[in-house]
Amino acid sequence: MEHIADGFKGERAIVLPYSIRNFQTNNELTKSLYITHIGYYPNAKNHFRKRSKGALEDILIYCEKGKGTITIENEEFKLTENQILIIPANKPHSYESDISDPWSIYWIHFRGTKSAVYSPAAEKIISLNDMRISNRLDLFEEMYQNLEMGFYADNLEYSSICLKHFLSSIKYIDQFIRTKSIDTSDLDTIPMSIIFMRDNLTNKLTLSQIAKHVGYSDSYFRNLFLEKTSFTPIEYLNKLKIQKSCSLLQFSNMKINEIAYYLGYYDPYHFSKSFSKEMEISPREYRKKYKN
């Protein structure tokens, strides 16, 4: 059960397809801990969620500002600025934003064979009053942006490692405070090309246009991209379109046929077929499941 008034300006969310979750479950690097959902709701007025049977995953909620209430079984927790609470899997719960001072929250659904080991104490409010809040948010962005750029193995594995670091920064606060800030590295060819694709999802990109953007010939770039991601550039572009369509289905009022043409599909049937193949659920079913 969910009530979201008219959406939240600036909201972001990624729901990983079940086929990808199956991959994570069997991947040696990710199976211990991996993300199934991740997002950010700013100024989430009228935000309410109730799961009478709980969720299949642990749910981390970090309140950036504002206030809200989380109820786990019969225990109530008041979450305020710079506080985190983890809701254990399979426990009935609900949460809602404060009416007068609605919260802005970062949230992650995660699971894995070692999730209990990596996770800080569940059902306990943790206050983050240290000076490295921005570093944790940088880690969140690392996870979100890598998943936003597609679900190939390197992105999934890297996001899993970032999640371990993120949870460790909460579990081992003293150690995290003592460490240096996170370094960032320059973008290389594959991420540059993916960003170009992501920024041009509504245009009918060709292989040549993408290859030209990163300064390579068509054949060399195609082979390089295939080697690094296990997908051709056009296959990957289609996956990014499906990912964008998920966001539009959940957070916009665009009709399904409008989404299809907006993202450059031949017709709504072509879009529906591609979406169902990737997400294992039709666009209509996805909207019914995830949208208010």
Short mmCIF file of C-alpha atoms in Angstrom, two decimals:
data_model
loop_
_atom_site.label_atom_id
_atom_site.label_comp_id
_atom_site.label_asym_id
_atom_site.label_seq_id
_atom_site.Cartn_x
_atom_site.Cartn_y
_atom_site.Cartn_z
CA MET A 1 0.00 0.00 0.00
CA GLU A 2 1.49 3.34 -1.04
CA HIS A 3 0.31 6.95 -1.15
CA ILE A 4 2.39 9.45 -3.08
CA ALA A 5 0.58 12.71 -3.68
CA ASP A 6 1.80 13.95 -7.05
CA GLY A 7 5.29 12.53 -6.98
CA PHE A 8 8.28 14.29 -5.49
CA LYS A 9 10.18 16.83 -7.57
CA GLY A 10 13.68 15.46 -8.12
CA GLU A 11 12.77 11.89 -7.14
CA ARG A 12 14.96 9.05 -8.42
CA ALA A 13 14.54 5.30 -8.23
CA ILE A 14 15.95 2.14 -9.78
CA VAL A 15 14.29 -1.27 -9.45
CA LEU A 16 16.53 -4.07 -10.67
CA PRO A 17 14.82 -6.69 -12.88
CA TYR A 18 14.32 -10.16 -11.43
CA SER A 19 16.66 -11.64 -14.02
CA ILE A 20 19.44 -9.34 -12.76
CA ARG A 21 18.71 -10.27 -9.16
CA ASN A 22 19.08 -13.92 -10.13
CA PHE A 23 22.46 -13.08 -11.64
CA GLN A 24 23.51 -11.33 -8.43
CA THR A 25 22.40 -14.30 -6.34
CA ASN A 26 24.72 -16.60 -8.29
CA ASN A 27 27.64 -14.24 -8.88
CA GLU A 28 30.57 -15.02 -6.59
CA LEU A 29 31.31 -11.37 -5.88
CA THR A 30 27.77 -10.05 -5.42
CA LYS A 31 25.89 -12.94 -3.80
CA SER A 32 27.03 -11.98 -0.30
CA LEU A 33 25.45 -8.51 -0.55
CA TYR A 34 23.63 -6.77 -3.38
CA ILE A 35 21.10 -4.03 -4.16
CA THR A 36 17.58 -4.76 -5.42
CA HIS A 37 16.09 -1.23 -5.20
CA ILE A 38 17.69 2.17 -4.66
CA GLY A 39 16.41 5.72 -4.72
CA TYR A 40 15.99 9.21 -3.32
CA TYR A 41 12.76 11.04 -2.44
CA PRO A 42 13.24 14.77 -1.71
CA ASN A 43 10.67 16.70 0.34
CA ALA A 44 8.42 13.65 0.25
CA LYS A 45 5.12 15.17 1.32
CA ASN A 46 2.35 12.60 1.98
CA HIS A 47 4.80 9.73 1.50
CA PHE A 48 3.37 6.56 3.04
CA ARG A 49 4.20 2.89 2.63
CA LYS A 50 2.80 -0.17 4.41
CA ARG A 51 3.86 -3.80 3.98
CA SER A 52 1.74 -6.07 6.14
CA LYS A 53 4.02 -9.04 5.43
CA GLY A 54 7.28 -7.11 5.27
CA ALA A 55 9.70 -7.01 2.35
CA LEU A 56 11.98 -9.72 0.98
CA GLU A 57 14.97 -7.45 1.56
CA ASP A 58 16.43 -5.38 4.37
CA ILE A 59 15.54 -1.73 3.84
CA LEU A 60 17.86 1.12 4.79
CA ILE A 61 16.30 4.57 5.15
CA TYR A 62 18.55 7.59 5.65
CA CYS A 63 16.77 10.82 6.55
CA GLU A 64 18.67 13.72 5.01
CA LYS A 65 16.35 16.35 6.47
CA GLY A 66 12.82 16.69 7.77
CA LYS A 67 11.08 14.04 9.86
CA GLY A 68 9.17 10.81 9.53
CA THR A 69 7.91 7.80 11.45
CA ILE A 70 8.79 4.14 10.92
CA THR A 71 6.79 1.39 12.61
CA ILE A 72 8.23 -2.13 12.72
CA GLU A 73 5.67 -4.61 14.01
CA ASN A 74 4.40 -2.67 17.05
CA GLU A 75 7.44 -0.50 17.74
CA GLU A 76 7.52 3.11 16.54
CA PHE A 77 10.68 5.04 15.58
CA LYS A 78 10.90 8.78 14.93
CA LEU A 79 13.52 9.50 12.25
CA THR A 80 15.00 13.00 11.92
CA GLU A 81 17.89 14.73 10.12
CA ASN A 82 21.06 12.63 9.61
CA GLN A 83 19.57 9.49 11.10
CA ILE A 84 19.44 6.00 9.64
CA LEU A 85 17.24 3.02 10.39
CA ILE A 86 17.34 -0.47 8.85
CA ILE A 87 14.11 -2.43 8.58
CA PRO A 88 14.80 -6.19 8.67
CA ALA A 89 13.46 -8.40 5.89
CA ASN A 90 10.13 -10.18 6.39
CA LYS A 91 8.98 -7.95 9.26
CA PRO A 92 5.64 -6.14 8.95
CA HIS A 93 6.23 -2.41 8.82
CA SER A 94 5.06 0.97 7.66
CA TYR A 95 6.65 4.39 7.29
CA GLU A 96 5.39 7.86 6.58
CA SER A 97 6.66 11.37 6.19
CA ASP A 98 5.84 14.05 8.76
CA ILE A 99 2.94 16.27 7.67
CA SER A 100 4.42 19.60 8.74
CA ASP A 101 8.10 18.79 8.06
CA PRO A 102 8.24 16.09 5.36
CA TRP A 103 11.42 14.10 5.13
CA SER A 104 13.92 13.78 2.30
CA ILE A 105 15.21 10.22 2.26
CA TYR A 106 17.82 8.08 0.59
CA TRP A 107 16.75 4.43 0.59
CA ILE A 108 18.23 1.07 -0.39
CA HIS A 109 16.72 -2.41 -0.46
CA PHE A 110 19.47 -5.00 -0.13
CA ARG A 111 19.92 -8.70 0.49
CA GLY A 112 22.59 -11.42 0.27
CA THR A 113 24.01 -14.40 2.10
CA LYS A 114 26.06 -12.09 4.34
CA SER A 115 23.68 -9.15 4.64
CA ALA A 116 23.36 -9.65 8.40
CA VAL A 117 27.15 -9.52 8.76
CA TYR A 118 27.63 -6.30 6.78
CA SER A 119 24.54 -4.55 8.08
CA PRO A 120 24.66 -2.26 11.12
CA ALA A 121 22.21 -3.03 13.91
CA ALA A 122 18.67 -3.37 12.57
CA GLU A 123 15.68 -1.79 14.33
CA LYS A 124 17.94 0.80 15.94
CA ILE A 125 18.22 4.48 15.05
CA ILE A 126 21.78 5.45 14.21
CA SER A 127 22.71 9.15 14.31
CA LEU A 128 25.40 10.29 11.90
CA ASN A 129 26.83 13.38 13.56
CA ASP A 130 30.33 13.11 12.12
CA MET A 131 31.85 15.26 9.38
CA ARG A 132 31.74 12.64 6.60
CA ILE A 133 28.09 12.74 5.61
CA SER A 134 29.03 14.00 2.15
CA ASN A 135 31.40 11.05 1.68
CA ARG A 136 28.58 8.62 2.40
CA LEU A 137 26.37 10.42 -0.10
CA ASP A 138 29.20 10.18 -2.61
CA LEU A 139 29.12 6.40 -2.07
CA PHE A 140 25.37 6.40 -2.59
CA GLU A 141 25.88 8.26 -5.87
CA GLU A 142 28.55 5.74 -6.89
CA MET A 143 26.02 2.95 -6.43
CA TYR A 144 23.12 4.79 -8.05
CA GLN A 145 24.99 6.14 -11.06
CA ASN A 146 26.66 2.82 -11.84
CA LEU A 147 23.32 1.02 -11.78
CA GLU A 148 21.78 3.88 -13.76
CA MET A 149 24.35 3.24 -16.47
CA GLY A 150 23.13 -0.33 -16.91
CA PHE A 151 23.18 -3.76 -15.39
CA TYR A 152 26.32 -5.30 -16.82
CA ALA A 153 28.51 -7.37 -14.51
CA ASP A 154 31.14 -4.73 -13.70
CA ASN A 155 28.51 -2.20 -12.61
CA LEU A 156 26.70 -4.75 -10.44
CA GLU A 157 29.92 -5.95 -8.83
CA TYR A 158 31.21 -2.43 -8.23
CA SER A 159 27.89 -1.35 -6.71
CA SER A 160 27.99 -4.39 -4.41
CA ILE A 161 31.44 -3.39 -3.19
CA CYS A 162 30.30 0.21 -2.68
CA LEU A 163 27.33 -1.04 -0.65
CA LYS A 164 29.69 -2.96 1.63
CA HIS A 165 31.72 0.21 2.11
CA PHE A 166 28.55 2.27 2.67
CA LEU A 167 27.20 -0.07 5.34
CA SER A 168 30.65 -0.35 6.94
CA SER A 169 30.80 3.43 7.23
CA ILE A 170 27.73 3.22 9.47
CA LYS A 171 28.68 0.09 11.38
CA TYR A 172 32.25 1.24 12.04
CA ILE A 173 31.73 4.99 12.46
CA ASP A 174 34.98 5.66 14.35
CA GLN A 175 37.11 3.90 11.75
CA PHE A 176 35.32 5.68 8.91
CA ILE A 177 35.89 9.10 10.48
CA ARG A 178 39.63 8.45 10.65
CA THR A 179 40.02 7.48 6.99
CA LYS A 180 40.73 9.89 4.15
CA SER A 181 38.19 11.13 1.69
CA ILE A 182 37.24 8.98 -1.24
CA ASP A 183 39.26 9.45 -4.42
CA THR A 184 37.61 9.61 -7.81
CA SER A 185 39.13 8.63 -11.14
CA ASP A 186 38.72 9.94 -14.65
CA LEU A 187 36.08 8.46 -16.88
CA ASP A 188 37.28 5.98 -19.48
CA THR A 189 35.86 5.18 -22.86
CA ILE A 190 33.04 2.80 -21.89
CA PRO A 191 31.49 5.01 -19.16
CA MET A 192 31.85 8.05 -21.46
CA SER A 193 29.94 6.26 -24.19
CA ILE A 194 27.26 5.09 -21.76
CA ILE A 195 26.75 8.63 -20.45
CA PHE A 196 26.38 9.82 -24.05
CA MET A 197 23.74 7.13 -24.66
CA ARG A 198 21.94 7.98 -21.43
CA ASP A 199 21.83 11.68 -22.36
CA ASN A 200 20.39 10.91 -25.80
CA LEU A 201 17.77 8.25 -25.07
CA THR A 202 15.08 10.18 -26.93
CA ASN A 203 17.22 10.41 -30.07
CA LYS A 204 17.67 7.59 -32.57
CA LEU A 205 21.36 7.02 -31.98
CA THR A 206 23.42 4.90 -34.35
CA LEU A 207 26.58 2.92 -33.64
CA SER A 208 28.53 5.45 -35.71
CA GLN A 209 27.32 8.40 -33.65
CA ILE A 210 28.30 6.74 -30.38
CA ALA A 211 31.69 5.62 -31.70
CA LYS A 212 32.40 9.10 -33.08
CA HIS A 213 31.63 10.62 -29.67
CA VAL A 214 34.47 8.65 -28.03
CA GLY A 215 36.81 8.97 -31.02
CA TYR A 216 36.89 5.38 -32.33
CA SER A 217 35.94 3.59 -35.52
CA ASP A 218 32.64 1.72 -35.52
CA SER A 219 34.16 -1.76 -35.58
CA TYR A 220 36.85 -1.10 -32.96
CA PHE A 221 34.40 0.56 -30.58
CA ARG A 222 31.79 -2.19 -31.02
CA ASN A 223 34.33 -4.91 -30.24
CA LEU A 224 35.73 -2.97 -27.26
CA PHE A 225 32.27 -2.35 -25.83
CA LEU A 226 31.27 -5.99 -26.32
CA GLU A 227 34.45 -7.16 -24.59
CA LYS A 228 33.93 -4.90 -21.56
CA THR A 229 30.15 -5.28 -21.10
CA SER A 230 29.15 -8.51 -22.89
CA PHE A 231 26.66 -6.43 -24.91
CA THR A 232 26.88 -4.56 -28.19
CA PRO A 233 26.44 -0.78 -27.87
CA ILE A 234 22.96 -0.93 -29.40
CA GLU A 235 21.88 -3.77 -27.09
CA TYR A 236 23.11 -1.72 -24.16
CA LEU A 237 21.32 1.39 -25.44
CA ASN A 238 18.08 -0.59 -25.51
CA LYS A 239 18.64 -1.67 -21.89
CA LEU A 240 19.10 1.98 -20.88
CA LYS A 241 15.84 2.83 -22.65
CA ILE A 242 14.02 0.15 -20.70
CA GLN A 243 15.55 1.53 -17.50
CA LYS A 244 14.34 5.05 -18.40
CA SER A 245 10.90 3.70 -19.26
CA CYS A 246 10.64 2.20 -15.75
CA SER A 247 11.15 5.66 -14.29
CA LEU A 248 8.57 7.19 -16.62
CA LEU A 249 6.04 4.47 -15.85
CA GLN A 250 6.48 5.00 -12.12
CA PHE A 251 6.92 8.74 -11.84
CA SER A 252 5.14 10.30 -14.83
CA ASN A 253 1.59 10.36 -16.18
CA MET A 254 2.69 9.69 -19.76
CA LYS A 255 0.64 7.04 -21.50
CA ILE A 256 2.42 3.83 -22.46
CA ASN A 257 2.22 4.62 -26.18
CA GLU A 258 3.64 8.10 -25.48
CA ILE A 259 6.58 6.56 -23.61
CA ALA A 260 7.16 4.19 -26.52
CA TYR A 261 7.39 6.98 -29.10
CA TYR A 262 9.30 9.29 -26.73
CA LEU A 263 12.07 6.67 -26.42
CA GLY A 264 12.19 5.97 -30.15
CA TYR A 265 10.41 2.62 -30.42
CA TYR A 266 8.70 1.71 -33.67
CA ASP A 267 5.31 1.33 -31.97
CA PRO A 268 3.81 0.50 -28.54
CA TYR A 269 3.84 -3.25 -29.34
CA HIS A 270 7.60 -3.17 -30.01
CA PHE A 271 8.13 -1.31 -26.73
CA SER A 272 5.90 -3.68 -24.75
CA LYS A 273 7.67 -6.73 -26.18
CA SER A 274 11.13 -5.32 -25.41
CA PHE A 275 10.08 -4.25 -21.91
CA SER A 276 8.52 -7.62 -21.05
CA LYS A 277 11.59 -9.48 -22.26
CA GLU A 278 13.91 -7.39 -20.09
CA MET A 279 11.79 -6.90 -16.96
CA GLU A 280 9.74 -10.14 -17.02
CA ILE A 281 6.59 -8.05 -16.57
CA SER A 282 4.57 -5.91 -19.00
CA PRO A 283 4.69 -2.08 -18.89
CA ARG A 284 1.06 -2.00 -17.75
CA GLU A 285 1.72 -4.50 -14.95
CA TYR A 286 4.86 -2.60 -13.91
CA ARG A 287 2.94 0.68 -13.64
CA LYS A 288 0.16 -0.98 -11.67
CA LYS A 289 2.68 -2.53 -9.26
CA TYR A 290 4.94 0.49 -8.63
CA LYS A 291 2.86 3.61 -9.30
CA ASN A 292 0.33 5.08 -6.90
#
